[in-house]
PDB file of C-alpha atoms in Angstrom:
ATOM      1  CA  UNK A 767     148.993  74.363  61.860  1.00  0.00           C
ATOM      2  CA  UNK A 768     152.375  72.986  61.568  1.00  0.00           C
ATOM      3  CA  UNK A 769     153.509  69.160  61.011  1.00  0.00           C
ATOM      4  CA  UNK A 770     152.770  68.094  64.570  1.00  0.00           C
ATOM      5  CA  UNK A 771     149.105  68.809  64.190  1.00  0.00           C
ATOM      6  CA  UNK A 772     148.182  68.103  60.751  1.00  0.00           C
ATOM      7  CA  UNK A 773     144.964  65.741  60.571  1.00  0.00           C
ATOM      8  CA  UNK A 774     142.268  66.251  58.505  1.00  0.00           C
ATOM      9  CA  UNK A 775     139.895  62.761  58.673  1.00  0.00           C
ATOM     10  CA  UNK A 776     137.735  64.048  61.589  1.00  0.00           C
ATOM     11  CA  UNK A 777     137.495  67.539  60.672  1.00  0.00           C
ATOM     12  CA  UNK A 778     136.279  67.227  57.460  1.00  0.00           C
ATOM     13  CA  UNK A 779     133.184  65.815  58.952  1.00  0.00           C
ATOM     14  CA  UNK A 780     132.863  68.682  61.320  1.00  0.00           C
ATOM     15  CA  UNK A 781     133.298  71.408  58.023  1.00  0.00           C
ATOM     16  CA  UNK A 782     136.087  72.762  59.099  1.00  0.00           C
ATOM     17  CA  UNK A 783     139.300  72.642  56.328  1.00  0.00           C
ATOM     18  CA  UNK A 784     142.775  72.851  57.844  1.00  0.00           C
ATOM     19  CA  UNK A 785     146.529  74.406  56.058  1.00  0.00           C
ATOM     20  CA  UNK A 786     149.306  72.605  57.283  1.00  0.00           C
ATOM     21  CA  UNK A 787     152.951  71.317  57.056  1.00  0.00           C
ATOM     22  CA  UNK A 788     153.946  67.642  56.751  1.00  0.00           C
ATOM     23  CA  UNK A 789     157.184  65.564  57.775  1.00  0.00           C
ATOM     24  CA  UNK A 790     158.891  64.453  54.698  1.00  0.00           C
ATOM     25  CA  UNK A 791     159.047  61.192  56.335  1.00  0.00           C
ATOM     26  CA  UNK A 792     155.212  60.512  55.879  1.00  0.00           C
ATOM     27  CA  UNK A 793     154.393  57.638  54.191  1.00  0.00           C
ATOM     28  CA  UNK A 794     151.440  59.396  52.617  1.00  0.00           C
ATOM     29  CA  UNK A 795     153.624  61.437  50.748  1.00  0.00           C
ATOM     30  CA  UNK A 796     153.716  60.359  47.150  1.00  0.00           C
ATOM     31  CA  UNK A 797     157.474  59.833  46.157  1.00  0.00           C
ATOM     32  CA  UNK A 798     156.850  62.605  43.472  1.00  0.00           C
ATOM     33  CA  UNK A 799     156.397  65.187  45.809  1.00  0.00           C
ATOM     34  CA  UNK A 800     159.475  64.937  47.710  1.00  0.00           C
ATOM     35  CA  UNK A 801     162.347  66.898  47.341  1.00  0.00           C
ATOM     36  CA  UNK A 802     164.787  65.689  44.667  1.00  0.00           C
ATOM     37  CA  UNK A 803     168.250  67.882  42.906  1.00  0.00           C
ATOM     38  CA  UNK A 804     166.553  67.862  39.506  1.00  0.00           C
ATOM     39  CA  UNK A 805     163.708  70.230  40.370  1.00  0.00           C
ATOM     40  CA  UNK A 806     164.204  73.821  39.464  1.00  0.00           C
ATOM     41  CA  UNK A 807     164.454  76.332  42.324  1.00  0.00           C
ATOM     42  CA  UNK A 808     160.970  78.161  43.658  1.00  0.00           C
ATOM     43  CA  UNK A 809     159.160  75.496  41.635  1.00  0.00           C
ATOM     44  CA  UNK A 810     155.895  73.883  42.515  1.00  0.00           C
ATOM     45  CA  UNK A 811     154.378  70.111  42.620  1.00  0.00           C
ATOM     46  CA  UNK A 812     150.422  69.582  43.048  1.00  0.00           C
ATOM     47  CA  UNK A 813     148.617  66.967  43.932  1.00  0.00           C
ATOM     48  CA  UNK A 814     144.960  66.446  44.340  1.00  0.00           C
ATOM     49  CA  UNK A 815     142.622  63.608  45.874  1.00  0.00           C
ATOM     50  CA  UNK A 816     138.928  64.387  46.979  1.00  0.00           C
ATOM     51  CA  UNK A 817     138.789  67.515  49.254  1.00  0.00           C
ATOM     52  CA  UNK A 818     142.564  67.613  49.407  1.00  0.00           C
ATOM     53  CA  UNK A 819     145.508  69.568  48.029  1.00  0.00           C
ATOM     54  CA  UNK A 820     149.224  68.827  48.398  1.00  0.00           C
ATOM     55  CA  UNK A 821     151.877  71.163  47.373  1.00  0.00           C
ATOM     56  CA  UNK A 822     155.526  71.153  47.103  1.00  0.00           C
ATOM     57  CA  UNK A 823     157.147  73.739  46.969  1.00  0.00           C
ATOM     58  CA  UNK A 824     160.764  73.887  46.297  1.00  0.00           C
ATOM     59  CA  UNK A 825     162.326  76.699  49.076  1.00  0.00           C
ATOM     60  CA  UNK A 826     166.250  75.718  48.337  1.00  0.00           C
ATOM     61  CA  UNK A 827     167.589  73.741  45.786  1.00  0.00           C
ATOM     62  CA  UNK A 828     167.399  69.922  46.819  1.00  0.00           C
ATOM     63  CA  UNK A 829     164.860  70.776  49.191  1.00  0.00           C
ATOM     64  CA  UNK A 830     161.107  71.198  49.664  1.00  0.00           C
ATOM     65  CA  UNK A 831     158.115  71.568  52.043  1.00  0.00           C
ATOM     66  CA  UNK A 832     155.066  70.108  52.002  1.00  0.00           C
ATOM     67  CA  UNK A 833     152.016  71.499  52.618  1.00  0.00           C
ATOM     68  CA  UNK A 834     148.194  69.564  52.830  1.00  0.00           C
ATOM     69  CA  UNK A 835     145.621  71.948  52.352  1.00  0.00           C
ATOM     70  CA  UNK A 836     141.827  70.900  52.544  1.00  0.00           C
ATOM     71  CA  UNK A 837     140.643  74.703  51.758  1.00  0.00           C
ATOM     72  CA  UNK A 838     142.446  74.798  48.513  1.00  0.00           C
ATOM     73  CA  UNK A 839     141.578  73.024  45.788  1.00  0.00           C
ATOM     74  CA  UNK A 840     143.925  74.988  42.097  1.00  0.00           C
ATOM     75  CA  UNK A 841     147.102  75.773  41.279  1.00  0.00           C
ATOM     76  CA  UNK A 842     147.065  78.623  42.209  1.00  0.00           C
ATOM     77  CA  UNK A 843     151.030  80.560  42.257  1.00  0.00           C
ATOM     78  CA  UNK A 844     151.499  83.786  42.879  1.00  0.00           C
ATOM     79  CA  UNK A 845     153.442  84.570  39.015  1.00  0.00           C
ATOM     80  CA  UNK A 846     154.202  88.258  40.181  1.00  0.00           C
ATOM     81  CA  UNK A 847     157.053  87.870  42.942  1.00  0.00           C
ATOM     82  CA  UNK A 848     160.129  86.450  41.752  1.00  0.00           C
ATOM     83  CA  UNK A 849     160.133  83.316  44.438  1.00  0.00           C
ATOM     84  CA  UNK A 850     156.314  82.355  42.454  1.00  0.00           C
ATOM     85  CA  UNK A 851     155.153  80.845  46.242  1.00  0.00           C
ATOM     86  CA  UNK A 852     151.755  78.792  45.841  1.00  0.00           C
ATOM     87  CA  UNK A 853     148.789  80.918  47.460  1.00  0.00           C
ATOM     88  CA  UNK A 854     149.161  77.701  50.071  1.00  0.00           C
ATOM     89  CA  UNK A 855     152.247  78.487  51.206  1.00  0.00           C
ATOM     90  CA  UNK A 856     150.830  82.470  51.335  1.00  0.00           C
ATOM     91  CA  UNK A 857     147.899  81.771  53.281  1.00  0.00           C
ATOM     92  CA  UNK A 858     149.918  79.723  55.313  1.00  0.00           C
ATOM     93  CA  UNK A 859     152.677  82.202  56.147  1.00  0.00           C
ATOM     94  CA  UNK A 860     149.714  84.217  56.728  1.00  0.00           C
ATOM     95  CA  UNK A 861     147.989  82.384  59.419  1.00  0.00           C
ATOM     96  CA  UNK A 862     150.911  80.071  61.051  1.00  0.00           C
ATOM     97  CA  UNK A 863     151.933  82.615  63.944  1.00  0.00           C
ATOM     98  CA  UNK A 864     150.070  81.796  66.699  1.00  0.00           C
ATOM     99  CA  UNK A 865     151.612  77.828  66.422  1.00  0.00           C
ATOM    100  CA  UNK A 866     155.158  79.035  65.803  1.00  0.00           C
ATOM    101  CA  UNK A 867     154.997  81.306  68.607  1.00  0.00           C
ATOM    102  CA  UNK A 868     153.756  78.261  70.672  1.00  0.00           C
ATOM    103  CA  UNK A 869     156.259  75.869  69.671  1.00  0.00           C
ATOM    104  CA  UNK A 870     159.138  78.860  70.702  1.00  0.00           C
ATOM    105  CA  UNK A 871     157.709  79.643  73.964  1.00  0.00           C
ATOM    106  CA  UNK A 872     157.099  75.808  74.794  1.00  0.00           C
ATOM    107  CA  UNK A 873     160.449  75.116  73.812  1.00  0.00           C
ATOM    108  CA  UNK A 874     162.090  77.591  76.681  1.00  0.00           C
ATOM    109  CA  UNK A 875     160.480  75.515  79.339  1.00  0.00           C
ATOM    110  CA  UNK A 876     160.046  71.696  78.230  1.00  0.00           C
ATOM    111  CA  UNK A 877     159.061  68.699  79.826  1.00  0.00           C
ATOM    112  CA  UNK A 878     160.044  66.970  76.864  1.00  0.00           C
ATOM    113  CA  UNK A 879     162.307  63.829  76.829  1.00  0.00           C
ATOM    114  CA  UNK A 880     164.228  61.639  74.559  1.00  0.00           C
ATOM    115  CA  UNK A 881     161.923  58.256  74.120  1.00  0.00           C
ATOM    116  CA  UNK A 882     160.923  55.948  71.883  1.00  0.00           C
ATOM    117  CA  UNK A 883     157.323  55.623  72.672  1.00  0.00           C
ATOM    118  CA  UNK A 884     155.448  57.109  70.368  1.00  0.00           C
ATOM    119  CA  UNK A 885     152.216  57.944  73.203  1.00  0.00           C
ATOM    120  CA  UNK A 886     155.290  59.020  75.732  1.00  0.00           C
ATOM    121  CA  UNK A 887     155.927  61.957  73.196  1.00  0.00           C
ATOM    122  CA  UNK A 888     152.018  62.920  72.998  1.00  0.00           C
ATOM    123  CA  UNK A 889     152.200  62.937  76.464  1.00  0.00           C
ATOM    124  CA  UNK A 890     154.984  65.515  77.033  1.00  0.00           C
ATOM    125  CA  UNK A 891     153.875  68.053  74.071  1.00  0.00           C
ATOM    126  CA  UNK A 892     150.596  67.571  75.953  1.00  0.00           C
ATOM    127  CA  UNK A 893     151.451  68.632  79.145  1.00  0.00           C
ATOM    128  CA  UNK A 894     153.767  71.699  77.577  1.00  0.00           C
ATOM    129  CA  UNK A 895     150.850  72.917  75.836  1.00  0.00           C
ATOM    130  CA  UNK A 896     148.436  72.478  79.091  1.00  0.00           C
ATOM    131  CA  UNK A 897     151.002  74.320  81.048  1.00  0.00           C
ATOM    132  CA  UNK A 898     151.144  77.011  78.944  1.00  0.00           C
ATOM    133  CA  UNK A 899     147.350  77.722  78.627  1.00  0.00           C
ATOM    134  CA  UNK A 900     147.117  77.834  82.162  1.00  0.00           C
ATOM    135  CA  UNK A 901     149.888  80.191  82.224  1.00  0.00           C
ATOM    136  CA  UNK A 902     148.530  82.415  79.627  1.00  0.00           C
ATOM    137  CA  UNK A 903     144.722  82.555  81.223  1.00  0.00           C
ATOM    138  CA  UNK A 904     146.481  83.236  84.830  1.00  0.00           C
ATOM    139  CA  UNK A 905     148.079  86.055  83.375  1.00  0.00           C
ATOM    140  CA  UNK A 906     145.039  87.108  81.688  1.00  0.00           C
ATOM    141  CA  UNK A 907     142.708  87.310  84.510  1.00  0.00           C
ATOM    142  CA  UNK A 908     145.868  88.546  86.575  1.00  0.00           C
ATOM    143  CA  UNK A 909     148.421  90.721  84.861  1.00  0.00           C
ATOM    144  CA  UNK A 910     150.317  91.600  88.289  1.00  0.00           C
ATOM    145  CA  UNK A 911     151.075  87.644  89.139  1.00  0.00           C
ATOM    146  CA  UNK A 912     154.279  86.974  90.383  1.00  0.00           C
ATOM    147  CA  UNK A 913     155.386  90.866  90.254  1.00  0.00           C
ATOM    148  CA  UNK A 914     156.430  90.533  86.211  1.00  0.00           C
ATOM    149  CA  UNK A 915     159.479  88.771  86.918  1.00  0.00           C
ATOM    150  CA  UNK A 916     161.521  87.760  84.494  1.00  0.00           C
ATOM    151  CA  UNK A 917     161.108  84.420  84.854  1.00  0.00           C
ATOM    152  CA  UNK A 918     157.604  83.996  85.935  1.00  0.00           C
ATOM    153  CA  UNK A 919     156.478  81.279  83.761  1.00  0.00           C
ATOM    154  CA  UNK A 920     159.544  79.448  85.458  1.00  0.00           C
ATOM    155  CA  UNK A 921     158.460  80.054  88.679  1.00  0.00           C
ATOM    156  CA  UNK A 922     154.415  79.385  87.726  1.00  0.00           C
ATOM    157  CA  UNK A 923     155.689  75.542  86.216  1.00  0.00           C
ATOM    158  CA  UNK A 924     157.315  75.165  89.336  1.00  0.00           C
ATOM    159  CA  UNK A 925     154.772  75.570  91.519  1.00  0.00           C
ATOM    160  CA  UNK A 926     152.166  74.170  89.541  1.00  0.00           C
ATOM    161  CA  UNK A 927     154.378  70.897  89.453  1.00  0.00           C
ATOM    162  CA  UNK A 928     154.315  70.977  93.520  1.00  0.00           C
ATOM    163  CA  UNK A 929     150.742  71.737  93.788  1.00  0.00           C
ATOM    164  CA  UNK A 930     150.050  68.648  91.374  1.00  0.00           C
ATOM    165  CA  UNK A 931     152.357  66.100  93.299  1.00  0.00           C
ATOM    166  CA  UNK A 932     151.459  67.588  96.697  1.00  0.00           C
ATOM    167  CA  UNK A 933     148.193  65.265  97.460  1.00  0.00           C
ATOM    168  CA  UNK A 934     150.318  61.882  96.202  1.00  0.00           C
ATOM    169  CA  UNK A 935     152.740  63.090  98.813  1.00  0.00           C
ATOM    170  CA  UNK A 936     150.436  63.598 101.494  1.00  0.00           C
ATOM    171  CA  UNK A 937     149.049  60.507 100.884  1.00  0.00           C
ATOM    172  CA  UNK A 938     152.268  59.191 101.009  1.00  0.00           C
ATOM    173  CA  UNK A 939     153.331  60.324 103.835  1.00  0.00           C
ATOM    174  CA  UNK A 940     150.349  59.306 105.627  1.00  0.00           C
ATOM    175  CA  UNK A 941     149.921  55.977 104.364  1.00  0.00           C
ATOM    176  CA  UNK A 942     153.307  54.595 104.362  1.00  0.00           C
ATOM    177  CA  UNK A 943     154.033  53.637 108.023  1.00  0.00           C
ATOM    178  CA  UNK A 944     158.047  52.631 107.517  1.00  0.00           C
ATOM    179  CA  UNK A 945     158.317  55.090 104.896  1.00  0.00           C
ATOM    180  CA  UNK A 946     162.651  56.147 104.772  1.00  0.00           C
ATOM    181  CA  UNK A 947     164.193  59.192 106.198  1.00  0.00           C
ATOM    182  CA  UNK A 948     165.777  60.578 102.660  1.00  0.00           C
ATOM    183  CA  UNK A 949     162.476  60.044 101.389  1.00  0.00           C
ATOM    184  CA  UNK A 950     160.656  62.340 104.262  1.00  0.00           C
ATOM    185  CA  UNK A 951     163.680  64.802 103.997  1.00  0.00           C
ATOM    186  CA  UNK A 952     162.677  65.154 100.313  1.00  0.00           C
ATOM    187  CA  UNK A 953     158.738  66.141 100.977  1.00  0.00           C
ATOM    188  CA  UNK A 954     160.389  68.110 103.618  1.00  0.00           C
ATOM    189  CA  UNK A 955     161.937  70.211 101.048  1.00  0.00           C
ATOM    190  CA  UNK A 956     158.812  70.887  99.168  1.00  0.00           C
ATOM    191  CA  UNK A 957     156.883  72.624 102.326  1.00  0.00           C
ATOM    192  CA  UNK A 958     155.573  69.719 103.374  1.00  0.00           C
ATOM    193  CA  UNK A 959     156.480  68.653 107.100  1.00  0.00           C
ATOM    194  CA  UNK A 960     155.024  66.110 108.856  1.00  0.00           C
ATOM    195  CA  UNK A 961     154.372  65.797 112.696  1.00  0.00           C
ATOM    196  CA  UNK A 962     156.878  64.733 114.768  1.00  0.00           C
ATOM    197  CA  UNK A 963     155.141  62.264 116.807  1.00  0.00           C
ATOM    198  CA  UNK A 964     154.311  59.863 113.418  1.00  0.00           C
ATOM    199  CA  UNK A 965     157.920  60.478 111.892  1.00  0.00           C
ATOM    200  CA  UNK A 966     159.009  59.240 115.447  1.00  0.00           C
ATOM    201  CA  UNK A 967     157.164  56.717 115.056  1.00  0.00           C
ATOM    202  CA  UNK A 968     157.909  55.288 111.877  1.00  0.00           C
ATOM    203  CA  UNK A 969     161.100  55.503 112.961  1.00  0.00           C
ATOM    204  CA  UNK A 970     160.959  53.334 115.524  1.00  0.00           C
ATOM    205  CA  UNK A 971     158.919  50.924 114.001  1.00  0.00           C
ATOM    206  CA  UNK A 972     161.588  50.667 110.870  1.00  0.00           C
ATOM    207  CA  UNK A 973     164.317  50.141 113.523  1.00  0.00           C
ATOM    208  CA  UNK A 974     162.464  47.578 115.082  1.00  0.00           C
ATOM    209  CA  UNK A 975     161.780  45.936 112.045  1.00  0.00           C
ATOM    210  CA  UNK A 976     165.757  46.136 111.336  1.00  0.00           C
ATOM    211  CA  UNK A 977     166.100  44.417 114.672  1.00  0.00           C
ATOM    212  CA  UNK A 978     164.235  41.558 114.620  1.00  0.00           C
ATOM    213  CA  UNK A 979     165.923  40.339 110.906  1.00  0.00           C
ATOM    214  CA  UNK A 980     167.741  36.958 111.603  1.00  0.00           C
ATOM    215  CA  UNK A 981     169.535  34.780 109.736  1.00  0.00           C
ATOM    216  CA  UNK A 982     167.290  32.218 108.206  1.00  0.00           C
ATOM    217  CA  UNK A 983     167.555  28.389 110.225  1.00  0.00           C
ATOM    218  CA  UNK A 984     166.593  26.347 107.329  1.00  0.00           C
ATOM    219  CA  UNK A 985     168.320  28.201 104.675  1.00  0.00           C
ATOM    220  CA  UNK A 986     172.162  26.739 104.040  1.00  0.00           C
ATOM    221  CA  UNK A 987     174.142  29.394 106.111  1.00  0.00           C
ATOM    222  CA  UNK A 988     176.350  30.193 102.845  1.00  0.00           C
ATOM    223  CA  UNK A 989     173.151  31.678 101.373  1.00  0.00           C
ATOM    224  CA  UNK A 990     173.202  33.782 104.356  1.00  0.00           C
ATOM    225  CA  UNK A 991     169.679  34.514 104.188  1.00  0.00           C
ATOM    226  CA  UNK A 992     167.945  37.212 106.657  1.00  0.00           C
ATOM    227  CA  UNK A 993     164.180  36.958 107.909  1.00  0.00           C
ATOM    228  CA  UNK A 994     162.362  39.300 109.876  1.00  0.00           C
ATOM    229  CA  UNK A 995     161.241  36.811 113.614  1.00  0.00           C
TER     230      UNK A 995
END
């Protein structure tokens, strides 16, 4: 997995071992496995604690990924190729396709937006990665969806998004008795229309309401404060 997903606590009690990137800006990173100019190029750092095993591995000079590997547990470099990668970072390269191919197609269609709430950015990544399962088993129990259009995964977020927000609408539009006219003209747009009669009459009663607004008679008239009689 890459450095979004890397967590190992619960799945070590659950057997299963994990091979993953890490941010450089982890605080579990020990100082002496971060990248730093003195460290010779395609040169390796280990580090070892229980069931775990970091490596760093030094790509470009100055800089270095990190890697936490719970399946792993030597120092084990592959001495034959002249970039001497860890057998992490093989097994790694290996394996990692099916998240980096995630992360591109997610990234062509995002719901994603700048914040600085930390639960606000599970959120997004978790509806991107919801949307595109759905996607992928629709087009797995039907290949022929949408014609093979170019842009059908467009075209499937959009109307999944309308199919989502349709019964809040309905509700909506139901429920709210003075509910505004660019409001209704907006559901409108989605497909969905309400009767005339209702719309009529939540027209009338917001006009009405609009009406019977007065200025207040025991507020100071240079407030110029209106009630409803």
């Amino acid at each position: 997995m890459d450095n979004f997903f890397t967590s190992f606590t619960k799945l070590l009690k659950n057997n299963l071992t994990i091979v993953g990137t890490l941010r450089q800006n982890k605080p579990d990173i020990p100082s002496i496995m971060k990248p730093s100019k003195s460290w010779e190029l395609h040169s390796s750092e280990f580090g070892f604690y229980g069931n775990m095993t970091m490596v760093s591995y030094v790509q470009k000079k100055g800089k270095a990924v990190v890697l936490l590997s719970t399946m792993h547990d030597d120092k084990a470099v592959d001495n034959s190729s002249q970039k001497k990668k860890p057998e992490v970072i093989q097994y790694y390269n290996k394996t990692k396709g099916g998240v980096d191919t995630m992360d591109q197609v997610v990234s062509n269609y995002t719901g994603l937006r700048r914040t600085r709430r930390w639960p606000m950015v599970l959120w997004y990544n978790m509806l991107d990665v919801a949307t595109l399962n759905a996607y992928t088993n629709l087009g797995a129990q039907h290949p022929d969806h949408m014609g093979g259009a170019s842009n059908a995964r467009r075209l499937f977020i959009k109307e999944l998004g309308k199919e989502l927000v349709m019964p809040h609408m309905k509700r909506r539009m139901e429920g709210t008795p003075k509910l505004q006219k660019p409001i209704i003209e907006a559901i409108g747009r989605c497909g969905l229309k309400k009767d005339t009669a209702t719309t009529q009459l939540q027209e009338d009663i917001r006009q009405e309401g609009q009406r019977k607004r007065k200025r207040c008679a025991i507020c100071p008239v240079s407030k110029d404060r209106k009630a409803s009689s």
